Short mmCIF file of C-alpha atoms and ligand atoms in Angstrom, two decimals:
data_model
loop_
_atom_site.label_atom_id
_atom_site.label_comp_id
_atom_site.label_asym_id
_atom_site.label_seq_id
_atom_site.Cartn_x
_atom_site.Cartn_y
_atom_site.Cartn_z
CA UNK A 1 169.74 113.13 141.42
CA UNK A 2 173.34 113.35 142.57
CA UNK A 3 172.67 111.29 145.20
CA UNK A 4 170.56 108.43 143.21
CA UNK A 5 173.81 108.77 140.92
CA UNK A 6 176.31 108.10 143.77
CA UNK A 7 174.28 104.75 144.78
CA UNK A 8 174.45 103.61 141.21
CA UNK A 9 177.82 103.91 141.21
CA UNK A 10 178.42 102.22 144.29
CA UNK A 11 175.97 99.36 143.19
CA UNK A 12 177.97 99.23 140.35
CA UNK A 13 181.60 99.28 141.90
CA UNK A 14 179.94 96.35 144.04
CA UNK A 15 179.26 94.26 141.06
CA UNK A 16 182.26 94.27 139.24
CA UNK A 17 184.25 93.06 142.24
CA UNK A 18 181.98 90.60 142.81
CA UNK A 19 182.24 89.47 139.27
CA UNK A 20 184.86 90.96 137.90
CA UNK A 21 185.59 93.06 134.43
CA UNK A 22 184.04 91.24 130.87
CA UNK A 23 187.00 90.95 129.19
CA UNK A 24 190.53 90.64 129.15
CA UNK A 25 190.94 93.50 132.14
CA UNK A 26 189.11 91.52 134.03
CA UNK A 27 190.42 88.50 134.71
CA UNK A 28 192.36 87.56 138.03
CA UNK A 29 191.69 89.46 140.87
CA UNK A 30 189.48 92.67 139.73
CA UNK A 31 190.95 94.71 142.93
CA UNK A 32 194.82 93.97 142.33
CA UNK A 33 193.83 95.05 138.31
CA UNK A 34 192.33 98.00 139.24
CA UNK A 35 194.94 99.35 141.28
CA UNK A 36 196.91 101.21 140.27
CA UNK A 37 196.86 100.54 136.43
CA UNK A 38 193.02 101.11 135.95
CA UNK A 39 192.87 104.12 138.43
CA UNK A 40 196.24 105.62 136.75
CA UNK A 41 194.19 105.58 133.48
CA UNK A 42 190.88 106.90 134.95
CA UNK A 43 192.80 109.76 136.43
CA UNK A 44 194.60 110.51 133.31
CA UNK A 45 191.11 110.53 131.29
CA UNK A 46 189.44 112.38 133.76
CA UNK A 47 192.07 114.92 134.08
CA UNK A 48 191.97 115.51 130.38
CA UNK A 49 188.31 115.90 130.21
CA UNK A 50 188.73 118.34 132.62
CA UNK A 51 191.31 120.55 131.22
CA UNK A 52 189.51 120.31 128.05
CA UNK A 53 186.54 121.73 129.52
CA UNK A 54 188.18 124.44 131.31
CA UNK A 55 189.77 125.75 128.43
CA UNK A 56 186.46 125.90 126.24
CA UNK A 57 184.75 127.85 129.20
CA UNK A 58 187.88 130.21 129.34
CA UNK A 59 187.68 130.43 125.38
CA UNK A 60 184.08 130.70 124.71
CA UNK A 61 182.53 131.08 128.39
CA UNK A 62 178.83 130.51 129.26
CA UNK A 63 176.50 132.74 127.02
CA UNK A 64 174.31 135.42 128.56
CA UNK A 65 171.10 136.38 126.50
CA UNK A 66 168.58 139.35 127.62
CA UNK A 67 166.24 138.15 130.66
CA UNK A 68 163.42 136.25 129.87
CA UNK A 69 160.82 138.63 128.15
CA UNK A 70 157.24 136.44 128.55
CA UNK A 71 155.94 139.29 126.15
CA UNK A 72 158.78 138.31 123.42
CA UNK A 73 158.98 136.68 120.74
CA UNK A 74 161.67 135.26 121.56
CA UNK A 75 163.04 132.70 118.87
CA UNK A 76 163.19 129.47 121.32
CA UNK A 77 165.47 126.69 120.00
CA UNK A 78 166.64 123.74 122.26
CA UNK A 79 170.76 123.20 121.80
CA UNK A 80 172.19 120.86 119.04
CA UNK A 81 171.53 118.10 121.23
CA UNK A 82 168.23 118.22 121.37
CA UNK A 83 167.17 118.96 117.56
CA UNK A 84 166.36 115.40 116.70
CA UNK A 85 163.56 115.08 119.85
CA UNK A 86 162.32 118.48 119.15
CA UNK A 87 161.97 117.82 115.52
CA UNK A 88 160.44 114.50 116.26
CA UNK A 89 157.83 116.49 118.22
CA UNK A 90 156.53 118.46 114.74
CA UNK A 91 155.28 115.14 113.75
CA UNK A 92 153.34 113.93 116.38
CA UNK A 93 151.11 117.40 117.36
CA UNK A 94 148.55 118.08 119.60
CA UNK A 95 147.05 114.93 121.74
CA UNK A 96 149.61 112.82 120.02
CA UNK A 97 152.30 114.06 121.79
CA UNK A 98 153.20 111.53 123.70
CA UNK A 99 154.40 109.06 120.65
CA UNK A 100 157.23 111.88 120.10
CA UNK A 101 158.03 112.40 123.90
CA UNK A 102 157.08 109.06 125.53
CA UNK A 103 156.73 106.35 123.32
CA UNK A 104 159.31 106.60 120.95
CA UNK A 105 162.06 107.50 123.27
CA UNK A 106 160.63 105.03 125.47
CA UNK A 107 160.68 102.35 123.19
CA UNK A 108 164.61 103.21 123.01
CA UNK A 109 165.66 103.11 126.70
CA UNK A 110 163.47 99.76 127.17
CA UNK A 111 165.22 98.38 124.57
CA UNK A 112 168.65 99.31 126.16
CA UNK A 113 167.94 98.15 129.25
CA UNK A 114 166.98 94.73 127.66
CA UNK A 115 170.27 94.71 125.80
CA UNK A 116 172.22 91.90 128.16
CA UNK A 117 169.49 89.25 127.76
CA UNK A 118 168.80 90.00 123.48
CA UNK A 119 172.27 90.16 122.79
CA UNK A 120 173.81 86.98 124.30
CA UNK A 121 174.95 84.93 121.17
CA UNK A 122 179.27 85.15 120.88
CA UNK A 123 178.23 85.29 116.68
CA UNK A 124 179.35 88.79 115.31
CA UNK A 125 176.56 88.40 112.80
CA UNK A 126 173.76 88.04 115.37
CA UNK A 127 175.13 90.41 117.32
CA UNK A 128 175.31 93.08 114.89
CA UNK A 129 171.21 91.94 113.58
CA UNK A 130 170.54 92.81 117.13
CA UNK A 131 171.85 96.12 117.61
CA UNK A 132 171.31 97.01 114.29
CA UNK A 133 167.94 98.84 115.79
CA UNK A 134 170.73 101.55 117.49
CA UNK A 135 172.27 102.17 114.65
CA UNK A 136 168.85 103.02 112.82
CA UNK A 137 168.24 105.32 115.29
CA UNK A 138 170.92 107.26 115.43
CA UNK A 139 170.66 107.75 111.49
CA UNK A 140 167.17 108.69 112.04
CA UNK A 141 168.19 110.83 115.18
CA UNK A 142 171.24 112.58 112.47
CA UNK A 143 168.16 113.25 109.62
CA UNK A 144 165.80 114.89 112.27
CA UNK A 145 168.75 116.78 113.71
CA UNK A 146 169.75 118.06 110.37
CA UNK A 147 166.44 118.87 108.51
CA UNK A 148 165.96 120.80 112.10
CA UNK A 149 168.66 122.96 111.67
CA UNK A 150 168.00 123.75 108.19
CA UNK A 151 164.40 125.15 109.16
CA UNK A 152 166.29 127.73 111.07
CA UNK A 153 167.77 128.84 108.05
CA UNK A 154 164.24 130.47 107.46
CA UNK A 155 164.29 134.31 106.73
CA UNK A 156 161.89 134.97 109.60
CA UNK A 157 163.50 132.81 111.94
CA UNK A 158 167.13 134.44 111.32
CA UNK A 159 165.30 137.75 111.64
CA UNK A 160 164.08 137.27 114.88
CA UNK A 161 167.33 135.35 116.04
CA UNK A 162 169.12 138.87 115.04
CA UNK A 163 166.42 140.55 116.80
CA UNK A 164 166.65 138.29 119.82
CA UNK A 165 171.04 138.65 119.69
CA UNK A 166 170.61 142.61 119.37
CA UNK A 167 168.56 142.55 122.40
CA UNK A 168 170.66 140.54 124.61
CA UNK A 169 174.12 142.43 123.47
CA UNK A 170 172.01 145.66 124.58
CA UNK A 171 170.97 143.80 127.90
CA UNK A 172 174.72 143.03 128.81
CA UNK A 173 175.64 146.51 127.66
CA UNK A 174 173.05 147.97 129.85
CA UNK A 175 173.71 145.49 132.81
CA UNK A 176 177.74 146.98 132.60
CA UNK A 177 176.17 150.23 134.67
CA UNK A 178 174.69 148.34 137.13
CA UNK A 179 171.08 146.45 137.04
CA UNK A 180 168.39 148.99 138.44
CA UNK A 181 166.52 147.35 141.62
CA UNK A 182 163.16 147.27 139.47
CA UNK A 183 164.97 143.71 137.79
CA UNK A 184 166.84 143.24 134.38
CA UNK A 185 163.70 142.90 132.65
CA UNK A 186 162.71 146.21 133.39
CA UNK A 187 166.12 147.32 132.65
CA UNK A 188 165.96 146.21 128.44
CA UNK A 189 162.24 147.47 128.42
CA UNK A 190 163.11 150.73 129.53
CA UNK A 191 166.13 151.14 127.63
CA UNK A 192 167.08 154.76 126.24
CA UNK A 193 168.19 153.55 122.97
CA UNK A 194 164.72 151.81 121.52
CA UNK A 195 162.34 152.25 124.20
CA UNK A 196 161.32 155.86 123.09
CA UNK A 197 160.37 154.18 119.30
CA UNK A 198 158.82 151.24 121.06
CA UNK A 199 156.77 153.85 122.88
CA UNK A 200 156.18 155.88 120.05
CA UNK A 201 155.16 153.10 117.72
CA UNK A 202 152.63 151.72 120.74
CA UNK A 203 150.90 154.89 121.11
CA UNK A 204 151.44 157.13 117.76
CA UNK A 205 151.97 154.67 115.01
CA UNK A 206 148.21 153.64 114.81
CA UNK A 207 147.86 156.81 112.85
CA UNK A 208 151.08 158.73 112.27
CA UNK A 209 153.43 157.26 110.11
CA UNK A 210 157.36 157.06 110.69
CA UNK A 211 159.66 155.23 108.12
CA UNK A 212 160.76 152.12 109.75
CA UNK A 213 158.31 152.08 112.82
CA UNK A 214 154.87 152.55 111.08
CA UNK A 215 152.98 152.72 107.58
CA UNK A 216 149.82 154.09 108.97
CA UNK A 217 148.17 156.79 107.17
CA UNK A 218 145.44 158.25 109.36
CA UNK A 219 147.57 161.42 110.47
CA UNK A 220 150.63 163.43 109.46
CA UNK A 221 153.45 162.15 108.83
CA UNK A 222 155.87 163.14 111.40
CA UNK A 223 159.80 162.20 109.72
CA UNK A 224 161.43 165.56 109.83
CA UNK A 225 158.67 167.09 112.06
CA UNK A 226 159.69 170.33 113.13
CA UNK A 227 162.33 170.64 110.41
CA UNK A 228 162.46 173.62 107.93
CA UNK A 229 161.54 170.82 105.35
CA UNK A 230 158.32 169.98 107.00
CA UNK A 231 157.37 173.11 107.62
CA UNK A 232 157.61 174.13 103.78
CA UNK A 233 155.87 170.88 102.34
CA UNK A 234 152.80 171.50 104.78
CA UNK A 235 153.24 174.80 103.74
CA UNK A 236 153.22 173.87 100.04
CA UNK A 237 150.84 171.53 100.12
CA UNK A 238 148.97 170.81 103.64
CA UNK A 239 146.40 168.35 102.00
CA UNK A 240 149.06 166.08 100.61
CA UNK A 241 147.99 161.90 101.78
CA UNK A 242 151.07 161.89 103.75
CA UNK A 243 150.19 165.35 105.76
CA UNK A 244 146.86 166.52 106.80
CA UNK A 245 145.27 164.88 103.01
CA UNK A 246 144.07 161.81 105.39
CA UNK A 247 142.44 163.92 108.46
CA UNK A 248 139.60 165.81 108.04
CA UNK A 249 140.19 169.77 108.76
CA UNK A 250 141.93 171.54 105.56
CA UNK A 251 141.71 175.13 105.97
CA UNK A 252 145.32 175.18 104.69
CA UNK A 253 145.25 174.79 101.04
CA UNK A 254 145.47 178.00 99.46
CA UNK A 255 148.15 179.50 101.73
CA UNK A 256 150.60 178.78 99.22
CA UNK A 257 149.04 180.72 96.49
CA UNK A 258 149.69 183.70 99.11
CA UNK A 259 153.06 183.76 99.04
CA UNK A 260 155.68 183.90 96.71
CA UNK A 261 158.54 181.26 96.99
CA UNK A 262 161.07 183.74 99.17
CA UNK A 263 158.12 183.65 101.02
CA UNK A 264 157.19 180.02 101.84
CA UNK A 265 161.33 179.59 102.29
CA UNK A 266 160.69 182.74 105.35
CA UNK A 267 157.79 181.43 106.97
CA UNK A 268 159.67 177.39 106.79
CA UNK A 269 162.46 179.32 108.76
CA UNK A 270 160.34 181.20 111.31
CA UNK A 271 158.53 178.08 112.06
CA UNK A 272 161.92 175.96 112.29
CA UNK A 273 163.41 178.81 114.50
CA UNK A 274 160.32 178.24 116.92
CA UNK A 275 161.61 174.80 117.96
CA UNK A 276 165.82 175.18 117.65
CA UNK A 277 167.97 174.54 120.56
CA UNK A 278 171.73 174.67 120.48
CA UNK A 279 173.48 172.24 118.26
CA UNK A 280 171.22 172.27 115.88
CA UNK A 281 171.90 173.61 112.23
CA UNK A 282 171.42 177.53 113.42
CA UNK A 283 168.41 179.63 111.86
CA UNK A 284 169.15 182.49 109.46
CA UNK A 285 168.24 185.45 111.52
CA UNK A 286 167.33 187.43 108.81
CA UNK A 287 165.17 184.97 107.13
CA UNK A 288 163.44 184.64 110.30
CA UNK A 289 162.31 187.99 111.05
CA UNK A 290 161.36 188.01 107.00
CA UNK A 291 159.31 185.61 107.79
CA UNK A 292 157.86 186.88 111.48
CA UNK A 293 156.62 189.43 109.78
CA UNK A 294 154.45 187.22 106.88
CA UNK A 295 153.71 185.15 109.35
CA UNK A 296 152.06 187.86 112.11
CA UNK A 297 150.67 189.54 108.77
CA UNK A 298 149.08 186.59 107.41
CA UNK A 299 148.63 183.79 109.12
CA UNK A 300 147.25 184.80 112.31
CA UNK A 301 144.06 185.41 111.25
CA UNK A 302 143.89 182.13 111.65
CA UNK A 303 146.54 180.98 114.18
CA UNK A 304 146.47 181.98 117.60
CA UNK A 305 148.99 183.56 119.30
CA UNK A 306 150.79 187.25 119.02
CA UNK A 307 149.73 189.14 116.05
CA UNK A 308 147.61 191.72 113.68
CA UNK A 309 143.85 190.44 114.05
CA UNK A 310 142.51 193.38 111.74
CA UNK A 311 141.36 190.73 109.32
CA UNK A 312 139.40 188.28 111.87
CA UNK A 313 138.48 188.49 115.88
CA UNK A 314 140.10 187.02 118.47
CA UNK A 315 137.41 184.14 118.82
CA UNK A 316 137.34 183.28 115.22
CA UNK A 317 141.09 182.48 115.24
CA UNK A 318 140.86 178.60 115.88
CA UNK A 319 144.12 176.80 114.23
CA UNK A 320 147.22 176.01 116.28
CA UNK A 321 149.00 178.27 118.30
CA UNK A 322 152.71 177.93 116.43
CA UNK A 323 154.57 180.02 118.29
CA UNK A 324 156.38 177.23 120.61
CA UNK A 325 156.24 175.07 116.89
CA UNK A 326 157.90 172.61 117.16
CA UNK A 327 159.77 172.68 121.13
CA UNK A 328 159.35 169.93 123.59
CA UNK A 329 157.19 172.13 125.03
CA UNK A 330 154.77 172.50 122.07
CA UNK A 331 154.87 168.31 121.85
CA UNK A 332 154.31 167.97 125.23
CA UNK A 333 151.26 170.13 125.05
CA UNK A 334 149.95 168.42 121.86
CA UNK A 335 150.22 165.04 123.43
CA UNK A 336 148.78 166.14 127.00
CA UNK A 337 145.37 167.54 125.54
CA UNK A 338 145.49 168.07 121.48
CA UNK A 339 141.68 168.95 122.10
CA UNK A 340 143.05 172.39 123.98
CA UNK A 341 141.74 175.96 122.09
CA UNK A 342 145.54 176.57 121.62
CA UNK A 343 146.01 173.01 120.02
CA UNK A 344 143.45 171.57 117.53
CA UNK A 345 140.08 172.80 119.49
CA UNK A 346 137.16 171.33 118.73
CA UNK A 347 138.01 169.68 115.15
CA UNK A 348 140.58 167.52 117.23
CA UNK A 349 140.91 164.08 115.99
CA UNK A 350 143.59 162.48 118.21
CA UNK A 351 143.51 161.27 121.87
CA UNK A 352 144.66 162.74 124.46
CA UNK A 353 147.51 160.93 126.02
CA UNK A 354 147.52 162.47 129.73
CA UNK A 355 146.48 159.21 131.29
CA UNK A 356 147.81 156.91 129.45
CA UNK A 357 151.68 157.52 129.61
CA UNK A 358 153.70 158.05 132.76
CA UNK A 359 155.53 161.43 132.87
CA UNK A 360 158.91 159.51 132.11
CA UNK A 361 157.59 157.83 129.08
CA UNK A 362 156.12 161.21 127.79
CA UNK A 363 159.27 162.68 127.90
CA UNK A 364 161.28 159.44 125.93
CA UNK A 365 158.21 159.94 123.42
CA UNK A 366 158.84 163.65 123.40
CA UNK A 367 162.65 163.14 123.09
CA UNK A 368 161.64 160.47 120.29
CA UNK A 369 159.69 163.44 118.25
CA UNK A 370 162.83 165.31 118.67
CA UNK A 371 165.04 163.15 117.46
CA UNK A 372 162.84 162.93 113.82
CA UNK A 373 164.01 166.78 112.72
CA UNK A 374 166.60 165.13 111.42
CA UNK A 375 165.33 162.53 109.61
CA UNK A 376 163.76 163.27 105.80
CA UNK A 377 160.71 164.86 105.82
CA UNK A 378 157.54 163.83 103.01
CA UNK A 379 159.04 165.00 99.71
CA UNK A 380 155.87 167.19 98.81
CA UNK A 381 156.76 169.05 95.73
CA UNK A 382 154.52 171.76 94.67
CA UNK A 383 150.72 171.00 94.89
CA UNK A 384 149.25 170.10 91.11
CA UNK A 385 147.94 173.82 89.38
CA UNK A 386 144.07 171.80 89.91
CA UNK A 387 143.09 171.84 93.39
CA UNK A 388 143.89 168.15 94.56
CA UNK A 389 140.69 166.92 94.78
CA UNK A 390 139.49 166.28 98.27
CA UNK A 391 136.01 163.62 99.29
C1 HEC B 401 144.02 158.17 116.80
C2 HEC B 401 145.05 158.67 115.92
C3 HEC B 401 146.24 159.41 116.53
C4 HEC B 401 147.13 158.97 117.47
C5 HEC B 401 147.12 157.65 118.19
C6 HEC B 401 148.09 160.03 117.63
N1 HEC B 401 147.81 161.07 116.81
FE1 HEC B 401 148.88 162.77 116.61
N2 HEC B 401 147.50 163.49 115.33
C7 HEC B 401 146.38 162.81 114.85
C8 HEC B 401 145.61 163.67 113.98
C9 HEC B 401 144.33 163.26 113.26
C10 HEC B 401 146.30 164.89 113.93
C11 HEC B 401 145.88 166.13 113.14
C12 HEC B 401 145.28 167.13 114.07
C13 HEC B 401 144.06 166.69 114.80
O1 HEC B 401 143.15 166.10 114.22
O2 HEC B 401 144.02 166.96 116.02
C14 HEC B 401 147.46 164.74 114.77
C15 HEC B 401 148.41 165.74 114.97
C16 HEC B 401 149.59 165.58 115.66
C17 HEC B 401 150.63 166.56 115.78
C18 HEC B 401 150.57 167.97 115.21
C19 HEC B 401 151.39 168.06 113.97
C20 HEC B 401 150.68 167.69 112.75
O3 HEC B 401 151.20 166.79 112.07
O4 HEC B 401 149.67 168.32 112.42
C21 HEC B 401 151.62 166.04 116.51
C22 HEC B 401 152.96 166.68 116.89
C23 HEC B 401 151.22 164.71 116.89
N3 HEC B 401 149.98 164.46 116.34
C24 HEC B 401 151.97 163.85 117.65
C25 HEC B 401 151.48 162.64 118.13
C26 HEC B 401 152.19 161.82 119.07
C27 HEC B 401 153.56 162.14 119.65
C28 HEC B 401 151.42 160.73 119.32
C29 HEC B 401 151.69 159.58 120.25
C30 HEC B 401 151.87 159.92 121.64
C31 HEC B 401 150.22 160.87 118.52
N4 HEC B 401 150.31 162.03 117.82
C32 HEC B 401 149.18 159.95 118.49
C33 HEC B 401 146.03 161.51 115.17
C34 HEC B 401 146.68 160.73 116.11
C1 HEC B 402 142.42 180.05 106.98
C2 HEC B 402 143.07 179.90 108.24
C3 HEC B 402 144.56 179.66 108.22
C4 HEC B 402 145.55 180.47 107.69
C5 HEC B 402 145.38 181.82 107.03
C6 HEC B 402 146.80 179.80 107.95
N1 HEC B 402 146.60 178.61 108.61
FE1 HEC B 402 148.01 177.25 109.15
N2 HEC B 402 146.61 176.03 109.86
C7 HEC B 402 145.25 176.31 109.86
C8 HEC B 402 144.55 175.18 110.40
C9 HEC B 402 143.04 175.07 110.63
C10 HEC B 402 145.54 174.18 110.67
C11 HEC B 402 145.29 172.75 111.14
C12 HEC B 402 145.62 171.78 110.03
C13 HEC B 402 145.00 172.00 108.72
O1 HEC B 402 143.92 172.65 108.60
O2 HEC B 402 145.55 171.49 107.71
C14 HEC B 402 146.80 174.77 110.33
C15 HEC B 402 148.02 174.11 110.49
C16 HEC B 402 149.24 174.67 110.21
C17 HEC B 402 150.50 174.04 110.46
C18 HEC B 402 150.72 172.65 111.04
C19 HEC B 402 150.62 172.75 112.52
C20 HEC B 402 151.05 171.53 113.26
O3 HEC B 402 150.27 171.07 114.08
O4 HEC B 402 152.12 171.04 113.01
C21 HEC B 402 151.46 174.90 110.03
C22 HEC B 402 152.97 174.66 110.08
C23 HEC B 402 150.81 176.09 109.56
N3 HEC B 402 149.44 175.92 109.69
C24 HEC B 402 151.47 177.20 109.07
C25 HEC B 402 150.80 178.29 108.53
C26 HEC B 402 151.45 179.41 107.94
C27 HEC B 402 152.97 179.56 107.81
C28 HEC B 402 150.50 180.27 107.54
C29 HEC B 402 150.67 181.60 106.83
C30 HEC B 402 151.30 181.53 105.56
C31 HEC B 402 149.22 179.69 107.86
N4 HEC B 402 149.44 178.50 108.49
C32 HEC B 402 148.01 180.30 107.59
C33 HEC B 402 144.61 177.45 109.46
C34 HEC B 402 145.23 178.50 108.79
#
């Protein structure tokens, strides 16, 4: 191209000493004109240009956006420039393409390159009849330009342009430690900062629900899992829709009636103390052991693990093991194999994810879990005095 561009320009250096410049410029000699007056003002314009683009690179500099994501949806809009063909283009879809990208345009450029033979008359008038066609265009090329911009005023559109900005101001954040040899695009997917909800919304949100990443309803919600607060509204009221109310094993309800309200606030604590790690808000140690006790006393006739088994035998003790409630550990093990004795047994209901995540993802997923003990857990007051009613 730069090459074709240099011969054009040589043709047309050729032509206008040959035949000098249209116009007052041009009359006389074209070469004693054009030196030095004509270069002196080329160089000046030229010189201008360029200082004006330097400065605007210095100012604004060339934007970088996050690599190319195929699997994106990135919101792809051509520059300013090219709004009016790109709108054009929404008119003519499918096989009639071409009007919008060959015709038309076509049409244009012919009719430019024709321009020295229609427009010949010295009448302003005639003249002006005959290039009037530009001028329609470019009105026509303004409208398209300008109803284009205002359809990316859209909600949607904005949203994903926000979407689209956060990612690449991540990208360039990321990029600042050094781009891993695995590429930039495998830099942004495996980002620290979103790729353990990304994770967690691909393989958990098709049945547990998490405000913000998914509404699903087909398991516990996990918000605040591991928190004193979950522990006391399963607790409270296991069956609730947002807890176990949408799964089908319920050997829970009731446990509340066995305990008074010191006592559901000593077991919440035990089972929060199972999973706390330093910086955490600390457990109260005497609340704890309160509630070790109710908890070996009572509830591991049913849960496995340590504990009195004078009410039931070993093999009839099938629910959860809780003593690890909560710790990576404990999420790692319900994620590797939620079908294991110590897990959910035979009444499991979710897959196991052993083969399905690489051990670094597990551990951004099991970080991600983590991370929710802060959040809110279900606000489950105290379960209705009729049984909720369960199909
Ligand atoms: C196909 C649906 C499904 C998927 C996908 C799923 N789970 Fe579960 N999950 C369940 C069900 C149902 C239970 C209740 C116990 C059972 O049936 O085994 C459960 C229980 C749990 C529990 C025990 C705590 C509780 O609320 O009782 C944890 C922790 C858990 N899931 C984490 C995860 C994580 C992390 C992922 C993603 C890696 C995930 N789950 C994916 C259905 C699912
Ligand atoms: C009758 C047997 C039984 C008793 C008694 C029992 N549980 Fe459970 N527990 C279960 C079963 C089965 C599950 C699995 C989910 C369900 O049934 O809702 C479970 C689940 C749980 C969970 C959720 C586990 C998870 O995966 O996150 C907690 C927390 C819990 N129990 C605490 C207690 C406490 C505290 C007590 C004592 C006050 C207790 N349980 C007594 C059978 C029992």
């Amino acid at each position: 191209m730069p090459l074709l561009l240099l011969l054009g320009v040589r043709a047309h250096i050729a032509m206008v000493r040959r035949h000098g410049l249209k116009g007052d410029a041009g009359r006389g000699d074209p070469q004693a004109r054009w030196w030095p007056g004509q270069a002196a003002r080329d160089a000046v314009a030229a010189l201008i240009s360029v200082a004006v683009v330097t400065w605007m690179a210095r100012r604004w500099g060339a934007p970088l956006d996050a690599p190319a994501d195929p699997a994106s949806h990135f919101p792809a809009v051509p520059t300013w420039f090219f709004s009016p063909l790109s709108q054009l283009l929404r008119y003519f879809p499918g096989p009639r393409q071409v009007i919008g990208t060959m015709i038309i345009p076509g049409a244009l450029t012919t009719f430019l390159a024709l321009l020295p033979w229609i427009d010949r008359s010295e009448s302003r008038w005639r003249r002006a009849l005959v290039l009037s066609p530009l001028l329609l265009a470019g009105l026509g090329a303004v409208a398209l330009g300008v109803q284009q911009r205002r359809g990316l005023a859209k909600p949607a559109f904005v949203r994903s342009l926000r979407e689209a900005q956060h990612t690449a101001w991540r990208a360039r954040r990321l990029a600042r430690a050094g781009i891993p040899p695995e590429g930039p695009l495998e830099m942004v997917r495996n980002d620290p900062a979103v790729r353990p909800g990304e994770l967690f919304a691909q393989h958990c949100g098709p049945c547990h629900a998490v405000r913000g990443l998914s509404q699903q309803r087909k398991a516990p919600r996990l918000d605040g899992f591991g928190s004193r607060e979950w522990a006391t509204a399963f607790v409270v009221w296991p069956d609730h829709p947002e807890l176990m109310g949408t799964t089908e094993i319920h050997d829970m309800s009731g446990q509340r009636r066995r305990l008074r309200d010191e006592g559901v606030r000593a077991v919440a604590e035990w089972l929060y103390s199972r999973g706390y790690e330093p910086g955490e808000s600390a457990p109260d140690a005497a609340l704890v052991a309160a509630g070790e006790t109710i908890y070996r006393r009572r509830c591991t006739t049913c849960h496995q693990g340590e504990g009195d088994t004078s009410e039931t035998e070993a093999a009839d003790r099938d629910a959860p093991n809780l003593d690890a409630w909560g710790s990576r550990a404990y999420l790692r093990a319900q994620m590797l194999n939620p079908g294991a004795r110590e897990n959910y047994g035979e009444r499991n209901h979710m897959p196991r994810f052993h083969d399905r995540m690489n051990e670094r993802d597990l551990t951004m997923v099991v970080d991600f879990m983590r991370s929710l003990r802060t959040r809110p857990a279900p606000a489950v007051m105290e379960q209705p005095a009729e049984p909720h009613a369960l199909t």
